[in-house]
Coordinates of C-alpha atoms in Angstrom, one line a residue:
S14 CA 3.5 9.7 -5.7
A15 CA 0.1 11.4 -6.1
I16 CA -0.1 12.0 -2.4
A17 CA 3.3 13.6 -2.4
V18 CA 2.2 16.0 -5.2
V19 CA -1.0 16.8 -3.4
A20 CA 0.9 17.5 -0.1
E21 CA 3.5 19.7 -1.9
Q22 CA 0.9 21.7 -3.7
R23 CA -1.5 21.8 -0.8
A24 CA -4.2 20.9 -3.2
D25 CA -7.8 20.3 -2.1
G26 CA -11.2 20.2 -3.6
P27 CA -13.6 17.7 -5.3
F28 CA -11.1 16.7 -8.0
T29 CA -8.3 16.1 -5.4
Q30 CA -10.6 14.2 -3.1
T31 CA -11.8 12.0 -6.0
V32 CA -8.2 11.2 -7.0
L33 CA -7.2 10.3 -3.5
G34 CA -10.3 8.2 -3.0
V35 CA -9.7 6.3 -6.3
T36 CA -6.0 5.9 -5.3
M37 CA -6.9 4.4 -1.9
V38 CA -9.4 1.9 -3.4
T39 CA -6.9 1.0 -6.2
D40 CA -4.1 0.5 -3.7
V41 CA -6.3 -1.9 -1.6
V42 CA -7.3 -3.9 -4.7
V43 CA -3.7 -4.0 -6.0
V44 CA -2.3 -5.1 -2.6
V45 CA -4.9 -7.9 -2.2
L46 CA -4.4 -9.2 -5.7
F47 CA -0.6 -9.0 -5.4
T48 CA -0.8 -11.0 -2.1
A49 CA -3.0 -13.6 -3.8
A50 CA -0.7 -13.8 -6.8
I51 CA 2.4 -14.3 -4.6
E52 CA 0.7 -17.1 -2.7
L53 CA -0.5 -18.8 -5.9
A54 CA 2.9 -18.6 -7.5
D55 CA 4.5 -20.2 -4.4
L56 CA 2.1 -23.1 -4.5
V57 CA 2.3 -23.6 -8.3
L58 CA 6.1 -23.5 -8.4
S59 CA 6.5 -25.8 -5.5
P60 CA 8.0 -29.2 -6.6
A61 CA 5.4 -31.1 -4.7
S62 CA 2.4 -29.2 -6.0
R63 CA -0.3 -30.7 -8.3
L64 CA -3.0 -28.9 -10.1
D65 CA -6.0 -30.4 -8.2
L66 CA -8.6 -29.4 -5.6
S67 CA -6.0 -29.5 -2.8
L68 CA -4.0 -26.7 -4.6
V69 CA -7.1 -24.5 -4.7
I70 CA -7.8 -25.1 -1.1
G71 CA -4.2 -24.5 0.0
F72 CA -4.1 -21.3 -2.1
S73 CA -7.3 -20.0 -0.6
N74 CA -6.2 -20.8 3.0
R75 CA -2.8 -19.2 2.6
A76 CA -4.2 -16.1 0.9
L77 CA -7.0 -15.6 3.4
L78 CA -4.5 -16.1 6.3
R79 CA -2.1 -13.5 4.9
I80 CA -4.9 -11.0 4.3
G81 CA -6.5 -11.7 7.7
L82 CA -3.2 -11.3 9.6
S83 CA -2.4 -8.1 7.7
M84 CA -5.8 -6.6 8.6
A85 CA -5.3 -7.7 12.3
C86 CA -1.9 -6.0 12.2
G87 CA -3.6 -2.9 10.8
F88 CA -6.1 -2.9 13.7
W89 CA -3.1 -3.1 16.2
V90 CA -1.3 -0.3 14.4
A91 CA -4.5 1.9 14.6
M92 CA -4.7 1.3 18.3
V93 CA -1.1 2.2 18.9
A94 CA -1.3 5.3 16.7
Y95 CA -4.4 6.4 18.6
L96 CA -2.4 6.2 21.9
L97 CA 0.6 8.0 20.5
L98 CA -1.7 10.9 19.4
K99 CA -2.3 11.4 23.2
L100 CA 1.4 12.1 23.7
P101 CA 2.3 15.8 24.5
R102 CA 3.0 17.9 21.4
G103 CA 6.0 20.2 21.0
Y104 CA 8.8 17.8 21.9
G105 CA 8.9 15.7 18.8
L106 CA 7.6 12.7 20.7
Q107 CA 4.6 12.1 18.4
E108 CA 6.7 12.5 15.2
A109 CA 9.4 10.1 16.4
A110 CA 6.8 7.6 17.7
L111 CA 4.9 7.6 14.4
L112 CA 8.1 7.0 12.4
L113 CA 9.1 4.2 14.7
L114 CA 5.6 2.7 14.4
G115 CA 5.8 2.8 10.6
G116 CA 9.2 1.0 10.7
L117 CA 7.8 -1.6 13.1
T118 CA 4.9 -2.3 10.9
F119 CA 7.1 -3.1 7.9
S120 CA 9.3 -5.4 10.1
M121 CA 6.4 -7.1 11.9
E122 CA 6.6 -10.2 9.7
G123 CA 10.1 -10.9 10.7
L124 CA 9.4 -10.3 14.4
L125 CA 6.4 -12.6 14.3
R126 CA 8.5 -15.4 12.7
V127 CA 11.2 -15.1 15.3
L128 CA 8.6 -15.2 18.1
L129 CA 6.8 -18.2 16.6
Q130 CA 10.0 -20.1 16.0
H131 CA 10.6 -20.1 19.8
T132 CA 7.0 -21.0 20.7
V133 CA 5.5 -23.3 18.1
E134 CA 6.4 -25.4 15.1
T135 CA 8.9 -24.1 12.5
N136 CA 6.4 -24.9 9.7
L137 CA 3.8 -22.5 11.2
S138 CA 6.4 -19.7 11.5
E139 CA 7.4 -20.1 7.9
S140 CA 3.7 -19.8 6.7
V141 CA 3.2 -16.4 8.5
R142 CA 3.3 -13.6 6.0
L143 CA 2.1 -10.0 6.3
E144 CA 1.4 -7.3 3.8
P145 CA 2.4 -4.1 5.6
M146 CA 0.9 -1.8 3.0
L147 CA -2.5 -3.3 3.6
S148 CA -2.0 -3.0 7.3
C149 CA -1.2 0.7 7.0
I150 CA -4.3 1.3 4.8
V151 CA -6.5 -0.5 7.4
A152 CA -4.9 1.5 10.2
G153 CA -5.4 4.8 8.5
F154 CA -9.1 4.0 7.7
L155 CA -9.8 3.0 11.3
L156 CA -8.0 5.9 12.8
C157 CA -9.8 8.5 10.6
N158 CA -13.2 7.0 10.1
V159 CA -13.8 4.9 13.3
L160 CA -11.7 6.5 16.0
G161 CA -12.4 10.1 14.8
Q162 CA -8.8 11.2 14.7
R163 CA -8.7 12.6 11.1
G164 CA -7.6 16.1 12.1
P165 CA -4.8 15.4 14.6
F166 CA -3.6 12.5 12.5
S167 CA -3.5 14.5 9.3
A168 CA -1.6 17.3 11.0
L169 CA 0.9 14.8 12.4
L170 CA 1.3 13.1 9.0
H171 CA 1.9 16.5 7.4
T172 CA 4.8 17.1 9.8
V173 CA 6.6 13.8 9.1
M174 CA 5.7 13.7 5.4
T175 CA 8.8 15.4 4.2
P176 CA 11.5 13.1 5.7
A177 CA 9.5 10.0 4.8
L178 CA 9.0 11.1 1.2
C179 CA 12.7 12.1 0.9
F180 CA 13.7 8.6 2.1
F181 CA 11.2 7.0 -0.3
F182 CA 12.4 8.9 -3.4
V183 CA 16.1 8.6 -2.6
T184 CA 15.8 4.8 -2.2
T185 CA 13.8 4.6 -5.4
G186 CA 16.4 6.5 -7.4
S187 CA 19.3 4.5 -5.9
S188 CA 17.6 1.2 -6.9
M189 CA 17.2 2.1 -10.6
Q190 CA 19.6 0.4 -12.9
I191 CA 20.0 2.2 -16.3
A192 CA 21.5 -1.0 -17.9
V193 CA 18.4 -3.0 -17.0
I194 CA 16.1 -0.4 -18.4
R195 CA 18.1 -0.2 -21.6
H196 CA 18.0 -3.9 -22.0
S197 CA 14.2 -4.1 -21.5
L198 CA 13.3 -0.8 -23.3
P199 CA 10.9 -2.3 -25.8
M200 CA 8.9 -4.1 -23.2
T201 CA 9.0 -1.0 -21.0
L202 CA 7.6 1.2 -23.7
T203 CA 4.9 -1.3 -24.6
L204 CA 3.8 -1.6 -21.0
C205 CA 3.9 2.1 -20.5
G206 CA 1.8 2.7 -23.6
A207 CA -0.7 0.0 -22.6
R208 CA -1.0 1.4 -19.1
T209 CA -1.5 4.9 -20.3
A210 CA -4.3 3.8 -22.7
A211 CA -5.9 1.7 -19.9
L212 CA -5.8 4.7 -17.5
W213 CA -7.4 7.0 -20.1
C214 CA -10.2 4.6 -20.9
G215 CA -10.9 3.8 -17.3
S216 CA -10.8 7.4 -16.2
F217 CA -13.0 8.6 -19.1
F218 CA -15.7 5.9 -18.9
G219 CA -15.6 5.8 -15.1
S220 CA -16.1 9.6 -14.9
L221 CA -18.8 9.4 -17.6
C222 CA -20.7 6.7 -15.7
G223 CA -20.3 8.5 -12.4
G224 CA -21.5 11.8 -13.8
A225 CA -18.2 13.6 -13.1
S226 CA -17.3 16.9 -14.7
R227 CA -15.9 17.3 -18.2
E228 CA -12.5 18.2 -16.7
S229 CA -12.5 14.9 -14.8
R230 CA -13.3 13.0 -17.9
T231 CA -10.6 14.6 -20.0
L232 CA -7.8 15.3 -17.5
G233 CA -8.5 12.7 -14.7
W234 CA -6.2 10.1 -16.2
L235 CA -3.2 12.4 -15.8
A236 CA -3.5 12.3 -12.0
Y237 CA -3.2 8.5 -12.0
M238 CA -0.1 8.3 -14.2
T239 CA 2.2 9.0 -11.3
Q240 CA 1.0 6.3 -9.0
A241 CA 3.7 3.8 -8.7
G242 CA 4.3 3.8 -5.0
V243 CA 2.6 0.5 -4.3
S244 CA 4.5 -1.2 -7.1
L245 CA 7.8 0.1 -5.8

């Protein structure tokens, strides 16, 4: 959401770069923790699980496997994106190829499972899980900071940003159920208030420790309120 606002307003400068940097780091941490939490929940809720050392080892192996495969997928996405940037401009080839690559990244887990089911054991195919958001973050980092394609890739992203954001926000609005929100309104307001307070404290004290400007200390938390894209 913050990236959408920045793109719409064409914002730039130290404050904007700080917000985007914090957003990226936060997204990585959230995705990794979410991945670990899902794996732990699967193991704990399994009927055959017991709270012992084997559970810890199994959780560690599955979480590391999922994160490692996601990062490897991100490396592959970066290489493919690097090649598609070499396509001729002006015919919509790069834009279409990038959108197809994004869709392929989010469907990679299912494709890998189908492939493994026909080549190896079924148990192994069921254990393969990917985190496409982590793969995309890794791909963007490699493409801009290692392969030196920040300028061309940013220009291409700006071109395809509008249809991608329209699809994202339309699907978000269509998935909201007012009845559910009304039923859980007390919990919703409590979580919203706690999150707002935590963002203010984190932004204020983080900016204070980092030597940021007074505006960042007092207004920085507002830039992080909108960030719900990873959760959605």
